[in-house]
PDB file of C-alpha atoms in Angstrom:
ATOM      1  CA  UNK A 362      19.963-155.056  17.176  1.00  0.00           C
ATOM      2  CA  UNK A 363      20.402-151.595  18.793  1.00  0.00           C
ATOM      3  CA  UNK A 364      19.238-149.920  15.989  1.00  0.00           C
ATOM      4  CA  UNK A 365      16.285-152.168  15.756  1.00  0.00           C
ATOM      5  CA  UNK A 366      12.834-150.892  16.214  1.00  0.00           C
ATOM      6  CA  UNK A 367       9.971-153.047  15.968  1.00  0.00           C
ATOM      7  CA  UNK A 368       6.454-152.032  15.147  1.00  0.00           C
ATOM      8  CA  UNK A 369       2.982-153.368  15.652  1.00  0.00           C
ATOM      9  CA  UNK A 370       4.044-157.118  16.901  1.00  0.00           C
ATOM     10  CA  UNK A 371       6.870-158.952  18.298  1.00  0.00           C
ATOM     11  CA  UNK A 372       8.788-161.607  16.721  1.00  0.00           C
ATOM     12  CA  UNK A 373       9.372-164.513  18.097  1.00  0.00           C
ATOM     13  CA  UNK A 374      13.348-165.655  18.060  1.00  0.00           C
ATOM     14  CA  UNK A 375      14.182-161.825  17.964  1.00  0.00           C
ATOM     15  CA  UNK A 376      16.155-161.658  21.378  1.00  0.00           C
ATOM     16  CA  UNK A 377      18.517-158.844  22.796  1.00  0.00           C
ATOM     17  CA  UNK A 378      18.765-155.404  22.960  1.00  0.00           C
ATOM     18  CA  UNK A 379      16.205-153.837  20.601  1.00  0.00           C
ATOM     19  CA  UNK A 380      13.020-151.282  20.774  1.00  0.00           C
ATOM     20  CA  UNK A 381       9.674-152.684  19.793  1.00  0.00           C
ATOM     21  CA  UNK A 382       5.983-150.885  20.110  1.00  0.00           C
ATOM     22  CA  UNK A 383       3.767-153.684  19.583  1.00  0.00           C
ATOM     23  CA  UNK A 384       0.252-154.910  20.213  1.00  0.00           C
ATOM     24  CA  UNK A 385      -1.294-156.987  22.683  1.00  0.00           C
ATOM     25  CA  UNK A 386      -3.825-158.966  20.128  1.00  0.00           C
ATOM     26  CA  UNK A 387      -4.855-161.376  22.491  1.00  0.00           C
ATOM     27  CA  UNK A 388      -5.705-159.373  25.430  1.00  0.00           C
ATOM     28  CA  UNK A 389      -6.918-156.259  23.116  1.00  0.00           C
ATOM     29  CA  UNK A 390      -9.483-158.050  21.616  1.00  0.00           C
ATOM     30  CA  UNK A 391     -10.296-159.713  24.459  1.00  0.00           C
ATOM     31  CA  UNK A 392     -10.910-155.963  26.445  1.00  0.00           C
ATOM     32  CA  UNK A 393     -12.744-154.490  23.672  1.00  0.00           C
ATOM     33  CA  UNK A 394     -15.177-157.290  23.580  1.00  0.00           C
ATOM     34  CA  UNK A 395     -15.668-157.663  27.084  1.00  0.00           C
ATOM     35  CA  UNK A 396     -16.110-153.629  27.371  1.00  0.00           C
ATOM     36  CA  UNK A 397     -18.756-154.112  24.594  1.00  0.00           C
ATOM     37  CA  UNK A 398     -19.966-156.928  25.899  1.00  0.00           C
ATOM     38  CA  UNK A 399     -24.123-155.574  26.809  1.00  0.00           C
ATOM     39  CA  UNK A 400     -24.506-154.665  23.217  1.00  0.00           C
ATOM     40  CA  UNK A 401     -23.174-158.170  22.144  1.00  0.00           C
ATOM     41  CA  UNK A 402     -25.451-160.018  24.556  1.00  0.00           C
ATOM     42  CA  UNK A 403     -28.381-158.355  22.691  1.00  0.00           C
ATOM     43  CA  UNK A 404     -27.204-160.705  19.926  1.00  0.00           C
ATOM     44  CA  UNK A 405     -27.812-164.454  19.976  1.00  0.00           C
ATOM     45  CA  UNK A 406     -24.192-165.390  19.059  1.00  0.00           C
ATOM     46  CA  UNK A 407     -20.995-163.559  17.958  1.00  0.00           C
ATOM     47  CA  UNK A 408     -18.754-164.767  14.973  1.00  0.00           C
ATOM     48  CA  UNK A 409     -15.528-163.516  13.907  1.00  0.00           C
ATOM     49  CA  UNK A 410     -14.815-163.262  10.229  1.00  0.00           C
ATOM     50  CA  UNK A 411     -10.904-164.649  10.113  1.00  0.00           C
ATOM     51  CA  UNK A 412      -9.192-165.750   6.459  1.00  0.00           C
ATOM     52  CA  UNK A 413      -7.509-169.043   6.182  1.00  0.00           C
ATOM     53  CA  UNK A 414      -4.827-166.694   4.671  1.00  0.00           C
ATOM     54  CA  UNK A 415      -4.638-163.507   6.245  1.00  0.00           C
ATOM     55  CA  UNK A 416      -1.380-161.483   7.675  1.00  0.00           C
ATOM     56  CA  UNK A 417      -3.949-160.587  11.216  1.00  0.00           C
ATOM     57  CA  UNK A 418      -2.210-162.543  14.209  1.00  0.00           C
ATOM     58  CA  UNK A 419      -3.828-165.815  15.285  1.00  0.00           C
ATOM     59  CA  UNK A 420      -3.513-164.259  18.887  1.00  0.00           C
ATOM     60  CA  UNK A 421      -6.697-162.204  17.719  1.00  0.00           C
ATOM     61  CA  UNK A 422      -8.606-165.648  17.561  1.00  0.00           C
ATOM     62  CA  UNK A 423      -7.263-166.757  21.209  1.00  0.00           C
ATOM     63  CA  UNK A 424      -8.782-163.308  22.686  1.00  0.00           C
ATOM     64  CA  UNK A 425     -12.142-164.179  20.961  1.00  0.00           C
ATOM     65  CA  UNK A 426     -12.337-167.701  21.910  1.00  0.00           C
ATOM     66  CA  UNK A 427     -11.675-166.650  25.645  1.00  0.00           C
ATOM     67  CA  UNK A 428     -14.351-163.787  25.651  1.00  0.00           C
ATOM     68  CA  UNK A 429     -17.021-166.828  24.336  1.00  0.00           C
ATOM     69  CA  UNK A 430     -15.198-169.441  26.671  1.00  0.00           C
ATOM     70  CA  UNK A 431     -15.600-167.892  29.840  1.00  0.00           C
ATOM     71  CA  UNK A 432     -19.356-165.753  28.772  1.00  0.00           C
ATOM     72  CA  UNK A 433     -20.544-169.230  27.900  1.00  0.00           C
ATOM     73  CA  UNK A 434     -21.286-167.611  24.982  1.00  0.00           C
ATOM     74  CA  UNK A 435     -21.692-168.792  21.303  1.00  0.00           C
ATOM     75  CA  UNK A 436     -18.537-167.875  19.081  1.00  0.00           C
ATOM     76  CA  UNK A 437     -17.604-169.333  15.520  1.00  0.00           C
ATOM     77  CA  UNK A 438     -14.687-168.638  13.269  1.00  0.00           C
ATOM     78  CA  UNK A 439     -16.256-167.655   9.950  1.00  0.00           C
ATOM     79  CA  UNK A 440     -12.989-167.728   7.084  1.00  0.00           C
ATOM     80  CA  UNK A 441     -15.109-166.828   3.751  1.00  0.00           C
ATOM     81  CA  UNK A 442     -17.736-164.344   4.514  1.00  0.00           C
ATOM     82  CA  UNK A 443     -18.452-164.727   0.630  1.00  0.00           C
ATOM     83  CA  UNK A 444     -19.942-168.140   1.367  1.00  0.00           C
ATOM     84  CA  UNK A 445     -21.633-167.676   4.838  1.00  0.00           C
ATOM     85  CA  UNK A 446     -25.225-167.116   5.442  1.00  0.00           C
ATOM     86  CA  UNK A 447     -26.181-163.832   7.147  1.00  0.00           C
ATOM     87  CA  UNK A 448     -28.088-164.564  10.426  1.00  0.00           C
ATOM     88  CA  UNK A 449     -30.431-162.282  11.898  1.00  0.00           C
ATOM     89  CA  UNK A 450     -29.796-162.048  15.694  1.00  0.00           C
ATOM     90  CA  UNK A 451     -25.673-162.178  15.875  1.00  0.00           C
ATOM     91  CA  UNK A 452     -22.719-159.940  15.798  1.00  0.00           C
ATOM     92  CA  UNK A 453     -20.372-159.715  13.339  1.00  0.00           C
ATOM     93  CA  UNK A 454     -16.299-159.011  14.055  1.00  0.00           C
ATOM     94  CA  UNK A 455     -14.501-158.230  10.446  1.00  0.00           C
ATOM     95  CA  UNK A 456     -10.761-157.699  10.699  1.00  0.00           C
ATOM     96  CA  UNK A 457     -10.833-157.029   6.560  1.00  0.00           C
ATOM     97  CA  UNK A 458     -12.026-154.014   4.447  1.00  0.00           C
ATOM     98  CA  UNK A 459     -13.302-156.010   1.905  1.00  0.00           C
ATOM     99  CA  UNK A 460     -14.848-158.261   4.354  1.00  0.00           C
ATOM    100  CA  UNK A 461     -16.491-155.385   6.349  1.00  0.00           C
ATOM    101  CA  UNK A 462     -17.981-154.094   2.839  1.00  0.00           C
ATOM    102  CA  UNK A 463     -19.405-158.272   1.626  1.00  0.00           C
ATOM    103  CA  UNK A 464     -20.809-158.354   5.485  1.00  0.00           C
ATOM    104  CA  UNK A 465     -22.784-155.265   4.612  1.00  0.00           C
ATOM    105  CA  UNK A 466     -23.457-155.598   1.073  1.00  0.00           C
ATOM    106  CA  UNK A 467     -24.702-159.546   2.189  1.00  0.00           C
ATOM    107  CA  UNK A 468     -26.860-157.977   5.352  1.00  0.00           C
ATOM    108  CA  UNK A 469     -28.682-155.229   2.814  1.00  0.00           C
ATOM    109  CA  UNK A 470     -29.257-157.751   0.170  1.00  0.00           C
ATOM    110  CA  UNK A 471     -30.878-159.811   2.992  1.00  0.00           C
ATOM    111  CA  UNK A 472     -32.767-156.992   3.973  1.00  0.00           C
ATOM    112  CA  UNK A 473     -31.097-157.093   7.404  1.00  0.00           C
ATOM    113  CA  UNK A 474     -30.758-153.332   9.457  1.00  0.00           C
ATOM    114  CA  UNK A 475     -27.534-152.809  11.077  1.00  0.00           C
ATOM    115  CA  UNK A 476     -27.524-152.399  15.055  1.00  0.00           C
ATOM    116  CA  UNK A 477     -30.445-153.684  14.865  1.00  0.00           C
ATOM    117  CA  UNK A 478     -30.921-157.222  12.868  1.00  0.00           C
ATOM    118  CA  UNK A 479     -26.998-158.164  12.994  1.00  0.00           C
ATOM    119  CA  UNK A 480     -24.200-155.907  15.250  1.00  0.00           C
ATOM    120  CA  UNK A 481     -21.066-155.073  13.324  1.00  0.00           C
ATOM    121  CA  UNK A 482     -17.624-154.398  14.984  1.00  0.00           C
ATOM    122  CA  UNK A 483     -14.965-153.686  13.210  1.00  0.00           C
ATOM    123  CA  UNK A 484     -10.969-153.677  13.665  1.00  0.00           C
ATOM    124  CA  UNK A 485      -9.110-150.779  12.819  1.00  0.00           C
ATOM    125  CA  UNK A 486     -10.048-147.336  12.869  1.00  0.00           C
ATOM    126  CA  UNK A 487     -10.619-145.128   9.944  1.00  0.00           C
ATOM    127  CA  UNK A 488     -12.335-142.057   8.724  1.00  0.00           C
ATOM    128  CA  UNK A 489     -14.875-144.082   6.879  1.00  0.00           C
ATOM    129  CA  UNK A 490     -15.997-145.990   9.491  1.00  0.00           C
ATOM    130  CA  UNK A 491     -16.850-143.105  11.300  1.00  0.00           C
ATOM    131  CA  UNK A 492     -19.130-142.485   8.616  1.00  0.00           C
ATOM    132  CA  UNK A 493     -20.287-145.075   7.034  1.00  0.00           C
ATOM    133  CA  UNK A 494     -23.733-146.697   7.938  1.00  0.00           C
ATOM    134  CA  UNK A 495     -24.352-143.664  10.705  1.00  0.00           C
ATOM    135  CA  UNK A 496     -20.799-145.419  12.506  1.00  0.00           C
ATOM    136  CA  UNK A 497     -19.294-148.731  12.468  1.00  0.00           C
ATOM    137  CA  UNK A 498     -18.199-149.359  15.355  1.00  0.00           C
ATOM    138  CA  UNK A 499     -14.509-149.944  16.323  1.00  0.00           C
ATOM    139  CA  UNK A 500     -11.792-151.502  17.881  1.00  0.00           C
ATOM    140  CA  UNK A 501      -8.405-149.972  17.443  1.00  0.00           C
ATOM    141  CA  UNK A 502      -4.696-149.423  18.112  1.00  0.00           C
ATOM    142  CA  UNK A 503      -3.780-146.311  17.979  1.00  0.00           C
ATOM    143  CA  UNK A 504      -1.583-146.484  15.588  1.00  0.00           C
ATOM    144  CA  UNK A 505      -0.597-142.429  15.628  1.00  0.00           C
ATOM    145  CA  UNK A 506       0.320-143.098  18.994  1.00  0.00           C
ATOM    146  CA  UNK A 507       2.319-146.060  18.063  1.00  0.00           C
ATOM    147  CA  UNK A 508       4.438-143.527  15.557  1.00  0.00           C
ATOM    148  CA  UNK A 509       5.504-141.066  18.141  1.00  0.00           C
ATOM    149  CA  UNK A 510       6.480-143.357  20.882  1.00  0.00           C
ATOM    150  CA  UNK A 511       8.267-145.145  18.406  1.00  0.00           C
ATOM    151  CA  UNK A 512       9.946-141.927  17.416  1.00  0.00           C
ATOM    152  CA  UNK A 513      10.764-140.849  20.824  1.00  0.00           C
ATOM    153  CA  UNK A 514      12.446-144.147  21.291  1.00  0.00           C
ATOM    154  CA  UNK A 515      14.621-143.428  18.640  1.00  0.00           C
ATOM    155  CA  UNK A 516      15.281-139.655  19.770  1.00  0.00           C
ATOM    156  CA  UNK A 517      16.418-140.896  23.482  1.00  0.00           C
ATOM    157  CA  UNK A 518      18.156-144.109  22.043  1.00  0.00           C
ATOM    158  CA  UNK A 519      15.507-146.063  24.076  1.00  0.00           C
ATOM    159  CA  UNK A 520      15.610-150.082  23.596  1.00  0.00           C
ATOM    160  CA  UNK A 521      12.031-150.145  25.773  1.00  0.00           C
ATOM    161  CA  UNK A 522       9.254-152.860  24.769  1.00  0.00           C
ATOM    162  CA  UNK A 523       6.080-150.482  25.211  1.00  0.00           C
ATOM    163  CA  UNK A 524       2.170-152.262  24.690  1.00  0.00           C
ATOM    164  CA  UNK A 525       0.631-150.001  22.307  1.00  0.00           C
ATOM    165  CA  UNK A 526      -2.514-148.822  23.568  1.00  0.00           C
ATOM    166  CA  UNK A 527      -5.879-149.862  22.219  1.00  0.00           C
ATOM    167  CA  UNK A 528      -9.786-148.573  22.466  1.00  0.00           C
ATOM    168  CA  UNK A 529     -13.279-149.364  21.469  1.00  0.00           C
ATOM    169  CA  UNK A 530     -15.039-146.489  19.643  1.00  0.00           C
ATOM    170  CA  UNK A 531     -18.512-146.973  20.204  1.00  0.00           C
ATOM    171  CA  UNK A 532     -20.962-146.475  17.085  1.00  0.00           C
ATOM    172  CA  UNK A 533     -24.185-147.306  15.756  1.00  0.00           C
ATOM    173  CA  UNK A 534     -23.223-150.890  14.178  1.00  0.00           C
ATOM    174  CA  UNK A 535     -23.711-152.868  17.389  1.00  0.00           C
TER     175      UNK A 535
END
């Protein structure tokens, strides 16, 4: 275990001495939402696009149904974006590439505007997204960051458990 170092999320049973850079999903998404949270409320209801079968931590899903818990605000769990029914007026959270891209295939085909009709946020930053639609916007770990503290652990033999940070990159989507 001393030459253990884990990345992106804990595991639980792992105990001892070990290194781990991980991230906070519950209380990440939670703080991006609730920093973005005037340009949600110009939406009638936010849903969060979440696969039955998906490798994304269900601690994501306890963050969102807090934010909507204590906003008194209305959240849903969407799992096939394929099947659901685009509705002007709410926000959209994709954790998926291919979800983000049916979301905004769906909303054009529906004739639907962006950050205007339906709010987009997506997780994970990425050069396209910066891009794409005039910005998507984002919530993110930094994952470059994640790299060099994890590397620095490993240069000063450091068995540390260090949060990763996270952001929301404000863009044109929501």
């Amino acid at each position: 275990k001393h030459k253990l170092v884990l990345l992106d999320k804990k595991i639980d049973g792992i105990t001892g001495d070990y290194a781990a850079v991980y991230q906070n999903f519950e209380s990440d998404i939670y703080s991006a939402v609730t920093e973005a949270r005037e340009l949600i409320f110009k939406y009638k209801g936010l849903n969060i696009i979440f696969p039955n079968h998906t490798y994304h931590a269900k601690e994501i899903l306890k963050g969102f149904q807090r934010f909507c818990i204590e906003n008194c605000w209305k959240g849903k769990i969407v799992s096939d974006i394929r099947r659901e029914v685009i509705v002007p007026g709410e926000a959209y959270i994709t954790l998926m590439e291919n979800d983000l891209v049916t979301l905004i295939k769906k909303a054009k085909a529906a004739g639907l505007k962006v950050g205007k009709d339906i709010g987009i946020l997506s997780y994970n930053e990425s050069p396209l997204k910066e891009i794409l639609l005039d910005g998507i916007t984002v919530m993110s770990t930094d994952h470059a960051q994640m790299g060099r503290t994890a590397a620095k652990m490993i240069l000063e033999n450091k068995r540390e458990h260090i949060e990763n940070p996270f952001r929301l990159i404000l863009r044109n989507s929501l």
